[in-house]
GROMACS .gro file of C-alpha atoms in nm:
model
  227
    1MET     CA    1   0.672  -0.916   1.599
    2GLY     CA    2   0.437  -0.900   1.257
    3CYS     CA    3   0.168  -0.638   1.105
    4PHE     CA    4  -0.122  -0.721   0.892
    5VAL     CA    5  -0.345  -0.567   0.630
    6PRO     CA    6  -0.710  -0.685   0.669
    7PHE     CA    7  -0.890  -0.838   0.420
    8ASN     CA    8  -1.195  -0.604   0.478
    9SER     CA    9  -1.282  -0.262   0.641
   10ARG     CA   10  -1.524  -0.358   0.913
   11ASN     CA   11  -1.305  -0.237   1.182
   12LEU     CA   12  -1.005  -0.065   1.032
   13ASP     CA   13  -0.905   0.211   0.797
   14ILE     CA   14  -0.606   0.192   0.633
   15SER     CA   15  -0.379   0.473   0.527
   16LEU     CA   16  -0.063   0.516   0.309
   17PHE     CA   17   0.214   0.785   0.271
   18ALA     CA   18   0.415   0.799  -0.018
   19PHE     CA   19   0.735   0.941   0.024
   20ARG     CA   20   1.044   1.036  -0.222
   21PRO     CA   21   1.381   1.075  -0.058
   22MET     CA   22   1.577   1.379  -0.125
   23VAL     CA   23   1.866   1.258   0.083
   24VAL     CA   24   2.136   1.041  -0.040
   25PHE     CA   25   2.183   0.849   0.315
   26GLU     CA   26   1.801   0.737   0.390
   27ASN     CA   27   1.867   0.628   0.757
   28GLU     CA   28   1.763   0.971   0.933
   29LEU     CA   29   1.451   0.976   0.698
   30LEU     CA   30   1.360   0.615   0.836
   31ASN     CA   31   1.443   0.733   1.202
   32ALA     CA   32   1.187   1.013   1.160
   33LEU     CA   33   0.924   0.782   1.019
   34LYS     CA   34   0.968   0.547   1.295
   35HIS     CA   35   0.929   0.846   1.558
   36PHE     CA   36   0.637   0.965   1.349
   37SER     CA   37   0.510   0.584   1.401
   38SER     CA   38   0.554   0.593   1.768
   39CYS     CA   39   0.362   0.925   1.794
   40THR     CA   40   0.065   0.783   1.606
   41GLN     CA   41  -0.036   0.506   1.847
   42SER     CA   42  -0.175   0.797   2.098
   43LEU     CA   43  -0.389   0.913   1.789
   44GLY     CA   44  -0.549   0.556   1.733
   45CYS     CA   45  -0.286   0.385   1.514
   46VAL     CA   46  -0.322   0.030   1.578
   47HIS     CA   47   0.025  -0.072   1.391
   48SER     CA   48   0.231   0.094   1.141
   49ALA     CA   49   0.536  -0.028   0.896
   50ILE     CA   50   0.745   0.101   0.631
   51PHE     CA   51   0.814  -0.013   0.323
   52ARG     CA   52   1.149   0.060   0.088
   53SER     CA   53   1.135   0.015  -0.282
   54ILE     CA   54   1.398  -0.238  -0.383
   55HIS     CA   55   1.487  -0.066  -0.711
   56GLY     CA   56   1.281   0.239  -0.707
   57ASN     CA   57   1.281   0.571  -0.512
   58MET     CA   58   1.027   0.534  -0.260
   59ILE     CA   59   0.936   0.480   0.077
   60ILE     CA   60   0.567   0.407   0.187
   61TRP     CA   61   0.439   0.459   0.566
   62TYR     CA   62   0.158   0.222   0.599
   63GLY     CA   63  -0.097   0.262   0.936
   64ALA     CA   64  -0.382   0.078   1.019
   65TRP     CA   65  -0.619   0.285   1.229
   66MET     CA   66  -0.944   0.269   1.460
   67LYS     CA   67  -1.255   0.336   1.226
   68ARG     CA   68  -1.356   0.671   1.261
   69SER     CA   69  -1.627   0.908   1.071
   70ASN     CA   70  -1.502   1.100   0.780
   71GLN     CA   71  -1.523   1.435   0.963
   72ASN     CA   72  -1.261   1.269   1.234
   73LYS     CA   73  -1.036   1.113   0.917
   74GLU     CA   74  -1.014   1.493   0.817
   75LEU     CA   75  -0.884   1.628   1.106
   76LEU     CA   76  -0.668   1.327   1.183
   77ASN     CA   77  -0.529   1.391   0.790
   78GLY     CA   78  -0.454   1.740   0.870
   79THR     CA   79  -0.270   1.645   1.207
   80LEU     CA   80  -0.058   1.379   1.093
   81LEU     CA   81   0.023   1.621   0.802
   82SER     CA   82   0.146   1.848   1.076
   83MET     CA   83   0.353   1.614   1.237
   84LEU     CA   84   0.540   1.511   0.920
   85SER     CA   85   0.647   1.887   0.848
   86ASN     CA   86   0.987   1.751   0.989
   87VAL     CA   87   1.055   1.513   0.701
   88SER     CA   88   1.009   1.797   0.446
   89THR     CA   89   1.376   1.859   0.454
   90MET     CA   90   1.474   1.494   0.357
   91ALA     CA   91   1.145   1.373   0.148
   92LEU     CA   92   0.896   1.466  -0.091
   93LEU     CA   93   0.538   1.352  -0.006
   94ILE     CA   94   0.400   1.269  -0.305
   95ASP     CA   95   0.079   1.098  -0.226
   96HIS     CA   96  -0.137   1.025   0.073
   97SER     CA   97  -0.483   0.881   0.080
   98PHE     CA   98  -0.673   0.654   0.333
   99PHE     CA   99  -0.803   0.320   0.181
  100ASP     CA  100  -1.059   0.058   0.211
  101ALA     CA  101  -0.967  -0.348   0.191
  102TYR     CA  102  -1.249  -0.484   0.021
  103ALA     CA  103  -1.127  -0.843  -0.055
  104GLY     CA  104  -0.799  -1.046   0.002
  105GLU     CA  105  -0.680  -1.427  -0.020
  106SER     CA  106  -0.380  -1.645   0.150
  107HIS     CA  107  -0.234  -1.955   0.056
  108ASP     CA  108  -0.172  -2.010   0.438
  109GLY     CA  109  -0.529  -1.978   0.580
  110SER     CA  110  -0.484  -1.662   0.720
  111LEU     CA  111  -0.783  -1.373   0.713
  112ALA     CA  112  -0.509  -1.085   0.687
  113ALA     CA  113  -0.224  -1.025   0.458
  114LYS     CA  114   0.063  -1.048   0.764
  115PHE     CA  115   0.403  -0.946   0.702
  116SER     CA  116   0.709  -0.861   0.965
  117THR     CA  117   1.037  -0.667   0.921
  118GLY     CA  118   1.254  -0.818   0.627
  119ASP     CA  119   1.007  -0.941   0.450
  120THR     CA  120   0.892  -0.890   0.039
  121ILE     CA  121   0.599  -0.713  -0.071
  122SER     CA  122   0.470  -0.610  -0.409
  123MET     CA  123   0.228  -0.345  -0.497
  124ASN     CA  124   0.043  -0.281  -0.827
  125ALA     CA  125  -0.166   0.049  -0.876
  126ILE     CA  126  -0.445   0.167  -1.093
  127LEU     CA  127  -0.448   0.564  -1.087
  128PHE     CA  128  -0.668   0.774  -1.311
  129SER     CA  129  -0.573   1.108  -1.434
  130ASP     CA  130  -0.921   1.217  -1.401
  131ASP     CA  131  -1.048   1.215  -1.045
  132LYS     CA  132  -1.363   1.441  -1.129
  133ASP     CA  133  -1.579   1.162  -1.274
  134SER     CA  134  -1.663   0.919  -0.973
  135ASP     CA  135  -1.906   0.695  -1.191
  136SER     CA  136  -1.659   0.440  -1.269
  137LYS     CA  137  -1.477   0.435  -0.933
  138ASN     CA  138  -1.636   0.088  -0.809
  139ASP     CA  139  -1.608  -0.061  -1.157
  140VAL     CA  140  -1.217  -0.009  -1.162
  141ALA     CA  141  -1.232  -0.107  -0.820
  142TYR     CA  142  -1.413  -0.451  -0.906
  143ALA     CA  143  -1.229  -0.484  -1.219
  144PHE     CA  144  -0.881  -0.491  -1.003
  145LEU     CA  145  -1.074  -0.748  -0.795
  146ALA     CA  146  -1.153  -0.978  -1.099
  147ILE     CA  147  -0.749  -0.916  -1.226
  148PHE     CA  148  -0.678  -1.039  -0.828
  149ARG     CA  149  -0.897  -1.361  -0.828
  150SER     CA  150  -0.759  -1.444  -1.152
  151ARG     CA  151  -0.436  -1.446  -1.068
  152PHE     CA  152  -0.368  -1.490  -0.747
  153SER     CA  153  -0.432  -1.891  -0.718
  154LYS     CA  154  -0.131  -1.913  -0.988
  155MET     CA  155   0.089  -1.692  -0.795
  156ASP     CA  156   0.315  -1.961  -0.695
  157GLY     CA  157   0.525  -1.805  -0.408
  158ALA     CA  158   0.296  -1.550  -0.299
  159ILE     CA  159   0.156  -1.600   0.073
  160SER     CA  160  -0.112  -1.351   0.057
  161GLY     CA  161  -0.280  -1.064  -0.104
  162VAL     CA  162  -0.539  -0.790  -0.066
  163CYS     CA  163  -0.729  -0.556  -0.247
  164LEU     CA  164  -0.743  -0.156  -0.161
  165LYS     CA  165  -0.943   0.116  -0.306
  166CYS     CA  166  -0.893   0.463  -0.207
  167GLN     CA  167  -1.150   0.657  -0.003
  168SER     CA  168  -1.120   0.999  -0.175
  169ARG     CA  169  -0.963   0.958  -0.513
  170LYS     CA  170  -1.017   0.699  -0.831
  171ARG     CA  171  -0.733   0.436  -0.769
  172SER     CA  172  -0.681   0.098  -0.646
  173VAL     CA  173  -0.416  -0.123  -0.500
  174ASN     CA  174  -0.335  -0.474  -0.497
  175LEU     CA  175  -0.059  -0.569  -0.240
  176PHE     CA  176   0.093  -0.890  -0.249
  177VAL     CA  177   0.322  -1.039   0.053
  178TRP     CA  178   0.580  -1.288  -0.094
  179LYS     CA  179   0.781  -1.597   0.092
  180SER     CA  180   1.125  -1.454  -0.112
  181LEU     CA  181   1.192  -1.201  -0.333
  182GLN     CA  182   1.318  -1.454  -0.568
  183SER     CA  183   0.957  -1.598  -0.570
  184CYS     CA  184   0.831  -1.215  -0.659
  185TYR     CA  185   1.094  -1.207  -0.938
  186THR     CA  186   1.012  -1.530  -1.095
  187TRP     CA  187   0.635  -1.425  -1.083
  188ILE     CA  188   0.704  -1.085  -1.291
  189LEU     CA  189   0.936  -1.263  -1.538
  190THR     CA  190   0.638  -1.540  -1.612
  191ALA     CA  191   0.365  -1.316  -1.583
  192ASP     CA  192   0.248  -1.188  -1.950
  193TYR     CA  193   0.095  -0.848  -1.828
  194ARG     CA  194  -0.098  -0.837  -2.193
  195LYS     CA  195  -0.326  -1.123  -2.113
  196THR     CA  196  -0.346  -1.126  -1.725
  197VAL     CA  197  -0.399  -0.731  -1.693
  198LEU     CA  198  -0.525  -0.568  -1.974
  199PRO     CA  199  -0.843  -0.780  -2.095
  200PHE     CA  200  -1.011  -0.636  -1.747
  201LEU     CA  201  -0.969  -0.281  -1.821
  202ASP     CA  202  -1.121  -0.041  -2.059
  203GLU     CA  203  -0.821   0.064  -2.302
  204HIS     CA  204  -0.989   0.414  -2.347
  205LEU     CA  205  -0.989   0.524  -1.986
  206PRO     CA  206  -0.733   0.754  -1.872
  207LEU     CA  207  -0.533   0.569  -1.633
  208GLU     CA  208  -0.177   0.459  -1.544
  209ILE     CA  209  -0.078   0.117  -1.413
  210LYS     CA  210   0.224   0.118  -1.155
  211TYR     CA  211   0.388  -0.162  -0.993
  212ASP     CA  212   0.700  -0.225  -0.748
  213MET     CA  213   0.865  -0.428  -0.492
  214PHE     CA  214   0.929  -0.349  -0.147
  215ARG     CA  215   1.115  -0.459   0.172
  216VAL     CA  216   0.965  -0.422   0.499
  217VAL     CA  217   1.209  -0.234   0.687
  218TYR     CA  218   1.016  -0.182   1.028
  219VAL     CA  219   0.689  -0.261   1.166
  220SER     CA  220   0.586  -0.073   1.500
  221GLY     CA  221   0.619  -0.386   1.704
  222ASP     CA  222   1.018  -0.375   1.648
  223ASP     CA  223   1.066  -0.062   1.869
  224ALA     CA  224   1.438  -0.119   1.810
  225VAL     CA  225   1.530   0.273   1.816
  226SER     CA  226   1.536   0.441   2.107
  227PHE     CA  227   1.357   0.783   2.055
   0.00000   0.00000   0.00000
């Protein structure tokens, strides 16, 4: 069974939890996160997935939630953090936020970025070192949207992509689903970062750009492990 990221946040909230494993063998950590996924269903999680970095040392837990108020979202976030206490000996939680999906496109006519276990996903993010100044938050999100729209039609091998902006901090993420890992490599090797990204951004802003490729190692429909 598959999972998806919607092209807008009309009905769903998106959450991303990023972990840096501290163990050599990650299977125990992955099983703990799968168990975490099963437990979130009773809290209103529609579907969830786990992304494992192909070359780096990062695991991302993705969850799509029924829309709720900011106050209820804060309560949910506290509950989720308490539920994750059992993985603290296996991984360091380096980031967690709720995001709004505000744009997306696909080459197959879908209205969401759909993926299944085994698929290749790439994510590139703009992170600001100063979250206090919120005036440029939307400017950055729509600059990232301009980058997305200028590139997506030329990304041969990309099935779909979606733009996400953080609800609480100044950061934006573009997520792409690929036909294959080779397609993703080909795009990275042929794309000129200086011509396709930098012209849309203010070089004087205190920002950091990150990029990583992931393998989808679990979606909540799998339920292959007996807990």
